[in-house]
Amino acid sequence: MSFRTQNFNLKASLMNLRASLMNLKASLMNLKASLMNLKASLMNFTASSTNLKASLTNLRVSSMNLRAS
């Protein structure tokens, strides 16, 4: 194989490596975004659960007040 061919193949390999690294970076950024969305969803779920618990407590208190009156 000639030096010219080897040089061309090396440049092509380096370009492919660079493209692969860019794809990996994009994938990692997408993973980070997905994890942030999951965290936000979990926080919303926790808030909803807390609100539901508070609503149930308010309902119990209202029921007790109605019985007392």
Tab-separated table of C-alpha atoms in Angstrom:
chain	number	residue	atom	x	y	z
A	1	MET	CA	0.000	0.000	0.000
A	2	SER	CA	1.407	3.367	-0.964
A	3	PHE	CA	2.124	6.144	1.467
A	4	ARG	CA	-0.559	8.233	-0.229
A	5	THR	CA	-3.188	5.536	0.258
A	6	GLN	CA	-2.161	5.020	3.886
A	7	ASN	CA	-2.344	8.765	4.505
A	8	PHE	CA	-5.798	8.943	2.930
A	9	ASN	CA	-7.020	5.973	4.999
A	10	LEU	CA	-5.634	7.518	8.180
A	11	LYS	CA	-7.391	10.810	7.476
A	12	ALA	CA	-10.640	8.983	6.742
A	13	SER	CA	-10.311	6.984	9.961
A	14	LEU	CA	-9.690	10.138	11.971
A	15	MET	CA	-12.722	11.809	10.409
A	16	ASN	CA	-14.836	8.757	11.287
A	17	LEU	CA	-13.508	8.843	14.842
A	18	ARG	CA	-14.349	12.529	15.119
A	19	ALA	CA	-17.878	11.881	13.835
A	20	SER	CA	-18.282	9.009	16.304
A	21	LEU	CA	-17.156	11.219	19.183
A	22	MET	CA	-19.594	13.933	18.136
A	23	ASN	CA	-22.396	11.345	18.046
A	24	LEU	CA	-21.378	10.119	21.491
A	25	LYS	CA	-21.436	13.680	22.812
A	26	ALA	CA	-24.914	14.214	21.343
A	27	SER	CA	-26.115	10.945	22.866
A	28	LEU	CA	-24.774	11.933	26.266
A	29	MET	CA	-26.481	15.316	26.019
A	30	ASN	CA	-29.767	13.573	25.143
A	31	LEU	CA	-29.304	11.234	28.095
A	32	LYS	CA	-28.716	14.199	30.386
A	33	ALA	CA	-31.872	15.896	29.092
A	34	SER	CA	-33.860	12.694	29.597
A	35	LEU	CA	-32.599	12.355	33.153
A	36	MET	CA	-33.511	15.969	33.884
A	37	ASN	CA	-37.018	15.341	32.514
A	38	LEU	CA	-37.306	12.230	34.669
A	39	LYS	CA	-36.236	14.222	37.723
A	40	ALA	CA	-38.842	16.893	36.951
A	41	SER	CA	-41.510	14.219	36.507
A	42	LEU	CA	-40.621	12.649	39.832
A	43	MET	CA	-40.753	16.028	41.536
A	44	ASN	CA	-44.190	16.666	39.996
A	45	PHE	CA	-45.346	13.248	41.163
A	46	THR	CA	-44.112	13.987	44.681
A	47	ALA	CA	-45.891	17.345	44.681
A	48	SER	CA	-49.093	15.739	43.414
A	49	SER	CA	-48.895	13.067	46.100
A	50	THR	CA	-48.395	15.720	48.773
A	51	ASN	CA	-51.357	17.703	47.438
A	52	LEU	CA	-53.507	14.580	47.431
A	53	LYS	CA	-52.546	13.818	51.009
A	54	ALA	CA	-53.397	17.395	52.051
A	55	SER	CA	-56.737	17.188	50.234
A	56	LEU	CA	-57.603	13.957	51.999
A	57	THR	CA	-56.704	15.506	55.338
A	58	ASN	CA	-58.895	18.522	54.559
A	59	LEU	CA	-61.719	16.195	53.600
A	60	ARG	CA	-61.415	14.327	56.912
A	61	VAL	CA	-61.414	17.597	58.871
A	62	SER	CA	-64.439	18.855	56.937
A	63	SER	CA	-66.245	15.588	57.619
A	64	MET	CA	-65.465	15.828	61.327
A	65	ASN	CA	-66.671	19.462	61.377
A	66	LEU	CA	-69.923	18.491	59.693
A	67	ARG	CA	-70.535	15.766	62.255
A	68	ALA	CA	-69.781	18.153	65.103
A	69	SER	CA	-72.175	20.840	63.919
